[in-house]
Coordinates of C-alpha atoms and ligand atoms in Angstrom, one line a residue:
M4 CA 139.0 92.5 73.4
A5 CA 137.3 90.5 75.7
A6 CA 138.4 87.2 76.4
N7 CA 135.7 84.7 74.7
K8 CA 137.0 81.1 74.8
R9 CA 137.0 79.6 78.0
L10 CA 139.9 76.8 78.2
L11 CA 140.9 74.6 80.8
V12 CA 144.8 73.9 80.6
L13 CA 145.4 70.3 82.4
P14 CA 149.0 70.2 81.6
G15 CA 149.5 66.5 83.5
D16 CA 152.9 64.8 84.6
G17 CA 156.1 63.9 82.6
I18 CA 156.6 65.6 79.1
G19 CA 152.6 66.9 79.7
P20 CA 153.8 70.5 81.2
E21 CA 157.1 70.5 78.8
V22 CA 154.4 70.3 75.6
M23 CA 152.1 72.3 76.9
R24 CA 154.5 75.1 77.3
E25 CA 155.2 74.9 73.5
A26 CA 151.1 75.0 73.4
R27 CA 150.7 78.3 75.7
R28 CA 153.4 79.9 73.7
V29 CA 150.7 79.3 70.3
V30 CA 147.7 80.4 72.3
D31 CA 149.4 83.4 73.2
W32 CA 150.4 84.1 69.3
L33 CA 146.7 83.4 68.9
D34 CA 145.6 85.8 71.3
K35 CA 147.9 88.8 70.0
R36 CA 147.6 88.2 66.1
R37 CA 144.5 86.5 65.4
A38 CA 140.5 87.7 66.2
V39 CA 140.4 85.1 68.9
S40 CA 141.2 85.3 72.3
F41 CA 141.0 83.1 75.3
A42 CA 140.2 82.8 79.2
I43 CA 142.9 80.5 80.8
E44 CA 142.3 78.4 84.1
E45 CA 145.1 75.9 84.2
G46 CA 145.0 73.1 86.9
L47 CA 145.7 70.0 88.1
C48 CA 145.1 66.2 87.1
G49 CA 146.8 63.2 87.9
G50 CA 150.4 62.7 90.0
A51 CA 150.4 66.2 90.2
S52 CA 147.1 66.7 92.4
L53 CA 147.9 63.8 93.4
D54 CA 150.4 65.1 95.5
K55 CA 149.3 68.0 96.3
H56 CA 145.5 67.1 97.1
G57 CA 145.7 63.5 97.4
T58 CA 143.4 62.4 94.7
P59 CA 144.3 62.8 90.8
L60 CA 141.4 64.5 90.3
T61 CA 139.5 67.2 92.6
D62 CA 135.7 67.9 92.3
E63 CA 136.3 71.5 92.3
T64 CA 138.7 70.6 88.4
L65 CA 135.9 68.8 87.5
E66 CA 133.8 71.2 87.6
R67 CA 135.9 73.8 86.4
A68 CA 136.5 71.2 83.1
K69 CA 132.3 70.9 83.0
A70 CA 131.9 74.8 82.9
A71 CA 135.2 75.9 80.5
D72 CA 134.3 75.6 76.8
A73 CA 136.9 73.0 76.2
V74 CA 140.0 71.1 77.9
L75 CA 143.3 71.2 76.9
F76 CA 145.1 68.0 78.5
G77 CA 149.1 67.3 78.2
S78 CA 149.6 63.1 79.6
V79 CA 149.3 61.8 83.0
G80 CA 151.2 59.1 85.3
G81 CA 154.3 57.9 86.1
P82 CA 157.0 56.0 88.0
K83 CA 156.4 57.4 91.0
W84 CA 153.3 56.7 91.3
D85 CA 153.1 53.0 89.8
S86 CA 153.2 51.5 92.8
L87 CA 149.4 52.7 93.8
P88 CA 146.5 51.0 94.0
F89 CA 144.4 51.2 90.3
D90 CA 142.2 53.0 91.7
K91 CA 144.3 55.7 93.3
K92 CA 146.8 56.0 89.9
P93 CA 146.9 59.4 88.4
E94 CA 145.5 57.9 85.3
R95 CA 142.0 57.5 87.3
G96 CA 142.2 61.8 86.5
L97 CA 141.8 61.4 83.3
L98 CA 139.2 58.5 83.2
R99 CA 137.0 60.2 85.8
L100 CA 136.7 63.6 83.5
R101 CA 135.8 61.4 80.2
K102 CA 133.1 59.9 82.5
E103 CA 131.7 62.7 84.3
M104 CA 131.3 65.1 81.1
D105 CA 130.1 62.0 79.3
L106 CA 132.7 62.2 76.4
F107 CA 131.6 59.2 74.0
A108 CA 133.3 59.9 70.6
N109 CA 137.1 59.9 70.2
L110 CA 138.3 61.7 67.2
R111 CA 141.7 59.6 66.4
P112 CA 143.2 61.3 63.0
A113 CA 145.5 60.0 61.1
V114 CA 146.9 61.6 58.7
C115 CA 150.7 61.8 57.2
F116 CA 153.1 65.1 57.1
D117 CA 154.7 64.1 53.6
A118 CA 158.3 65.0 55.3
L119 CA 157.4 62.1 57.4
A120 CA 156.0 59.2 54.6
D121 CA 159.1 57.8 54.9
A122 CA 159.0 56.7 58.7
S123 CA 155.8 55.2 58.1
S124 CA 156.0 51.0 58.6
L125 CA 153.8 50.7 54.6
K126 CA 155.7 51.9 51.8
P127 CA 156.0 56.1 51.0
E128 CA 153.4 56.4 48.4
L129 CA 150.7 54.4 50.0
V130 CA 150.7 56.9 53.2
R131 CA 151.8 60.0 51.7
G132 CA 148.9 62.1 51.1
L133 CA 146.8 60.4 53.8
D134 CA 144.2 62.0 56.0
V135 CA 142.0 59.6 57.8
M136 CA 139.4 60.6 60.8
I137 CA 138.8 57.8 62.9
V138 CA 135.8 58.2 65.3
R139 CA 135.8 55.7 68.2
E140 CA 133.3 55.4 70.8
L141 CA 134.6 55.9 74.1
T142 CA 132.0 55.3 77.4
S143 CA 130.1 52.1 76.3
G144 CA 130.3 48.6 74.5
I145 CA 132.4 45.8 75.9
Y146 CA 134.8 47.7 78.1
F147 CA 131.8 49.1 80.5
G148 CA 129.3 46.1 80.0
Q149 CA 128.1 44.0 82.7
P150 CA 127.7 41.8 83.8
R151 CA 131.6 40.9 84.1
G152 CA 133.8 39.3 85.9
I153 CA 136.3 36.0 86.9
E154 CA 133.9 33.3 88.1
T155 CA 135.1 29.5 88.8
L156 CA 133.2 26.9 87.8
P157 CA 131.7 23.8 90.0
N158 CA 134.1 21.5 87.6
G159 CA 137.2 23.9 89.3
Q160 CA 137.9 25.4 85.8
R161 CA 138.0 29.3 85.7
R162 CA 135.6 31.6 83.7
G163 CA 136.0 35.1 82.9
Y164 CA 133.6 37.4 80.6
N165 CA 132.4 40.9 79.5
T166 CA 129.7 42.1 77.7
Q167 CA 129.2 44.0 74.4
S168 CA 126.2 46.3 75.2
Y169 CA 124.8 49.5 72.5
T170 CA 121.6 51.1 72.9
T171 CA 120.1 52.3 69.9
E172 CA 121.2 56.1 71.0
E173 CA 124.4 54.9 72.1
I174 CA 125.3 54.1 68.6
R175 CA 123.4 57.0 66.7
R176 CA 125.4 59.9 68.9
V177 CA 128.3 58.6 67.8
V178 CA 127.7 57.7 64.3
R179 CA 126.1 61.2 64.2
V180 CA 129.6 63.0 64.8
A181 CA 131.0 61.0 61.9
C182 CA 128.5 61.8 59.8
E183 CA 129.0 65.4 61.1
L184 CA 133.0 65.2 60.4
A185 CA 131.9 63.7 57.2
R186 CA 129.9 66.8 55.6
K187 CA 132.9 68.8 56.2
R188 CA 135.5 66.6 54.9
N189 CA 135.0 63.9 51.7
K190 CA 131.3 62.8 52.2
R191 CA 132.2 59.1 52.9
V192 CA 131.8 56.8 56.3
T193 CA 132.8 53.5 56.8
S194 CA 130.6 52.0 59.5
V195 CA 132.4 49.0 61.5
E196 CA 131.4 45.9 63.3
K197 CA 131.4 42.5 63.3
A198 CA 127.1 42.2 62.4
N199 CA 128.4 38.5 60.8
V200 CA 128.7 37.1 64.3
M201 CA 127.5 39.6 66.5
E202 CA 124.2 40.8 67.2
S203 CA 125.3 44.1 68.7
G204 CA 127.5 43.9 65.6
V205 CA 123.4 44.2 63.8
L206 CA 122.2 46.8 65.5
W207 CA 125.4 49.0 64.9
R208 CA 124.8 48.6 61.2
E209 CA 120.9 48.6 61.3
E210 CA 121.2 51.9 63.5
A211 CA 124.1 53.5 61.7
Q212 CA 122.1 52.8 58.2
K213 CA 118.8 54.2 59.4
L214 CA 120.8 57.0 60.9
R215 CA 122.4 58.0 57.6
D216 CA 118.9 57.7 55.3
A217 CA 116.8 59.9 58.7
E218 CA 119.8 63.0 58.7
F219 CA 122.2 62.8 56.3
P220 CA 121.1 61.3 53.2
E221 CA 124.1 64.0 51.0
I222 CA 126.6 61.1 53.1
E223 CA 127.9 57.6 51.1
L224 CA 127.2 55.5 54.4
S225 CA 129.3 51.5 53.8
H226 CA 129.6 48.8 55.9
M227 CA 132.4 46.8 56.8
Y228 CA 133.7 44.0 59.1
A229 CA 136.2 45.0 61.5
D230 CA 138.9 42.4 60.7
N231 CA 137.9 43.2 56.8
C232 CA 139.0 47.1 58.2
A233 CA 141.9 46.1 60.1
M234 CA 143.2 44.7 56.6
Q235 CA 142.3 47.7 54.9
L236 CA 143.8 50.1 56.8
V237 CA 147.5 48.1 56.3
R238 CA 146.6 48.0 52.2
N239 CA 144.8 50.6 50.8
P240 CA 144.6 53.6 53.9
K241 CA 143.5 56.1 51.9
Q242 CA 140.4 54.5 50.2
F243 CA 138.6 56.1 53.7
D244 CA 137.8 59.1 54.9
V245 CA 135.5 58.6 58.3
I246 CA 135.4 55.3 60.0
V247 CA 132.9 54.6 62.8
A248 CA 133.4 51.6 65.0
D249 CA 132.5 50.3 68.4
N250 CA 134.8 51.1 71.8
L251 CA 136.7 47.9 71.3
F252 CA 137.2 47.7 67.4
G253 CA 138.3 51.3 67.5
D254 CA 140.8 51.0 70.3
I255 CA 142.4 48.7 67.8
L256 CA 142.2 50.2 64.7
S257 CA 142.7 53.6 65.9
D258 CA 146.4 52.4 66.7
A259 CA 146.7 50.6 63.8
A260 CA 146.0 53.9 61.8
A261 CA 148.1 55.8 64.4
M262 CA 151.4 54.2 63.5
L263 CA 150.9 54.5 59.7
T264 CA 152.0 58.2 60.2
G265 CA 155.3 57.5 62.3
S266 CA 155.8 58.9 65.9
L267 CA 153.3 59.2 68.7
G268 CA 154.9 62.4 69.1
M269 CA 152.3 63.5 66.0
L270 CA 149.0 62.3 66.9
P271 CA 146.4 64.2 68.6
S272 CA 143.2 63.5 70.0
A273 CA 139.7 65.1 70.8
S274 CA 136.9 62.9 73.1
L275 CA 133.2 64.5 72.2
G276 CA 130.0 64.9 74.5
A277 CA 126.7 65.5 73.8
I278 CA 125.4 69.5 72.6
D279 CA 123.8 70.2 75.0
A280 CA 120.5 72.8 75.4
S281 CA 122.4 76.1 74.9
G282 CA 124.3 74.9 72.5
R283 CA 127.5 74.1 74.7
R284 CA 129.7 70.6 73.5
P285 CA 131.5 69.6 76.2
A286 CA 134.9 68.2 75.0
L287 CA 138.9 67.2 75.8
Y288 CA 141.4 67.8 73.7
E289 CA 144.9 66.0 74.4
P290 CA 148.2 63.9 72.4
V291 CA 147.8 60.7 72.1
H292 CA 150.9 59.6 73.8
G293 CA 151.5 59.1 77.7
S294 CA 153.4 61.1 80.0
A295 CA 156.9 59.4 78.3
P296 CA 159.2 59.7 81.8
D297 CA 162.2 57.9 80.0
I298 CA 162.5 61.9 78.6
A299 CA 160.6 63.8 80.8
G300 CA 162.5 67.6 81.9
Q301 CA 165.4 67.0 79.3
N302 CA 163.3 69.0 77.0
L303 CA 164.1 66.3 74.1
A304 CA 159.7 65.6 73.6
N305 CA 158.3 66.5 70.2
P306 CA 155.2 68.8 71.2
I307 CA 153.5 68.7 67.8
A308 CA 150.8 65.9 68.9
M309 CA 149.9 69.2 72.1
L310 CA 150.1 71.5 69.1
L311 CA 147.5 69.6 67.1
S312 CA 145.0 68.7 69.5
L313 CA 145.3 72.8 70.3
A314 CA 144.1 73.2 66.5
M315 CA 141.7 70.1 67.1
T316 CA 140.5 72.6 69.5
L317 CA 140.0 75.4 67.6
R318 CA 138.7 73.3 65.0
Y319 CA 136.2 71.3 66.9
S320 CA 134.9 73.6 69.8
F321 CA 135.2 77.0 68.2
D322 CA 134.9 76.8 64.4
L323 CA 137.8 78.4 64.1
L324 CA 138.5 76.7 60.5
E325 CA 141.1 79.7 59.8
D326 CA 143.1 79.3 62.7
A327 CA 143.7 75.7 63.1
R328 CA 144.6 75.4 59.7
L329 CA 147.4 77.8 59.9
I330 CA 148.6 75.9 62.8
E331 CA 148.9 72.7 60.9
T332 CA 150.5 74.8 57.4
A333 CA 153.1 76.1 60.2
V334 CA 153.9 72.3 61.8
K335 CA 154.3 71.1 58.2
R336 CA 156.1 74.1 56.9
V337 CA 158.9 73.1 59.9
L338 CA 159.0 70.0 59.1
D339 CA 159.3 70.4 55.2
G340 CA 162.7 72.2 56.0
G341 CA 164.1 70.1 57.7
A342 CA 163.3 70.2 61.9
R343 CA 162.8 67.1 63.8
T344 CA 162.8 66.2 66.9
G345 CA 164.6 62.8 68.5
D346 CA 161.3 61.1 67.7
I347 CA 161.2 61.6 64.6
M348 CA 164.8 62.8 63.8
Q349 CA 165.5 61.3 60.4
P350 CA 169.5 61.1 58.5
G351 CA 170.4 65.0 57.2
K352 CA 167.9 66.5 59.3
A353 CA 168.0 68.9 62.2
K354 CA 167.6 67.2 65.7
V355 CA 165.7 70.1 67.5
S356 CA 164.4 70.6 71.3
T357 CA 160.5 70.7 72.7
S358 CA 161.0 74.9 72.8
V359 CA 163.2 75.3 69.7
M360 CA 160.1 73.3 67.3
G361 CA 157.8 75.8 69.5
E362 CA 159.7 78.9 68.6
M363 CA 160.4 77.5 65.3
I364 CA 156.4 77.0 64.9
V365 CA 155.6 80.4 66.0
R366 CA 157.9 81.7 63.8
E367 CA 156.1 80.0 60.7
L368 CA 152.5 81.3 62.3
D369 CA 154.1 85.0 62.1
N370 CA 155.7 84.4 58.5
L371 CA 152.5 83.2 57.3
A372 CA 150.1 85.5 59.1
A373 CA 152.5 88.4 58.1
Ligands
LIG412 P1 154.1 57.1 76.8 O1 153.6 57.6 75.4 O2 154.2 57.6 77.6 O3 155.0 56.7 75.7 C1 156.4 56.1 74.4 C2 157.5 56.3 74.3 O4 157.3 56.9 73.5 C3 158.2 56.2 75.0 O5 159.4 55.9 74.4 C4 158.3 57.9 74.5 O6 159.7 58.5 74.9 C5 158.0 57.9 73.8 N1 157.3 59.4 73.0 C6 155.6 59.8 73.8 N2 155.3 60.3 73.4 C7 156.6 61.6 72.9 C8 156.8 62.8 72.6 N3 156.1 63.5 72.5 N4 158.0 62.7 72.1 C9 159.0 62.1 72.3 N5 159.2 60.6 72.8 C10 157.6 60.5 72.8 O7 153.6 55.7 76.6 P2 154.3 54.3 77.8 O8 155.8 54.3 78.3 O9 153.4 53.0 77.9 O10 153.4 55.3 79.4 C11 154.1 55.9 80.3 C12 153.2 56.7 81.5 O11 152.1 57.6 80.9 C13 152.8 55.5 82.0 O12 152.6 55.8 83.5 C14 151.2 55.9 81.4 O13 150.4 54.9 82.1 C15 150.8 57.0 81.6 N6 150.3 57.3 79.7 C16 149.7 58.6 79.4 C17 148.5 58.6 79.1 C18 147.5 59.5 79.2 O14 147.6 60.5 79.6 N7 146.5 60.0 78.5 C19 148.3 57.8 77.7 C20 148.7 56.8 77.8 C21 150.0 56.8 78.9

């Protein structure tokens, strides 16, 4: 069958290539066993690209990323490149990809697998069955707003300042992504800001409501102040379906929600851009974790965040819901069976390597598809 999904694979540095190897194993399985087939290109990003080309992302790799149906990304960075100036660091490669592809919506699911409910910092009954989607605005807000800087005042004091700024369209497009996601879930969106103390929050609240009224009458939209949302996330996280927030609040809330579910090694993410005239949406999928230099090259990393990022690719870029669900179910069954990488190890369970975890998940896929 002709390969019909163009995937650019950027394994990166540290454990990136190790966890990506397991994702490729699952891609190969899908190619052989399911109706989908992939045209895969591989490229360099981060330190690997710096070493070969002197830049963390070449223009050519960027063009290939823009032309692909989706980018599957490992992780970048490591001590070898830590002393480089900020604009040369491996992490700039990822930031440039996000910026040039205009990936404005960052999707961070917080899903708790039953087998790991005891690993959460909250009581197991609070997190068992948890399935929240946090949508964070990624390309605007206080991290990018002008003016910004540090200045010295006439009295000798220094003053640091940043600007929180959102336009109507910047708010509408990310709230639209949240509503579209909710449509396929439990149809509830919580929009988060601080409209009680910030004008940008007042605008956010008004525009979110207008967008919902005009385009998503079936979605139940509620508004919550960011500080209350932080409290609710640790008090009763299962009350949420989809949360949408600006760049700053989304950054903090998604990290807090992530920790409810156990380990960094379990957390996937997606970053989506705007749908173009031909119906294509630029997209990059990556685990939340970094390159984990402390365990790199030792076959110790947990590949599940990478595999769940692949499942998100299938769901959000290719609309292959059944294939995405197969991967998630295989992961669940392997965890239920007691296999654990070091980061999620619990007493009485079986400790396995990166590659054995990948093999077990593919074997489970075989069972599920039999
Ligand atoms: P990290 O996520 O790499 O590691 C934090 C801790 O979690 C480490 O102890 C690590 O061993 C563990 N860990 C992470 N992923 C794991 C996995 N899949 N399986 C088992 N254990 C795992 O964060 P860090 O140590 O702060 O950063 C290391 C490097 O990664 C730095 O250069 C940083 O800039 C970079 N980084 C890159 C990204 C990215 O590529 N998106 C994200 C964060 C950090």
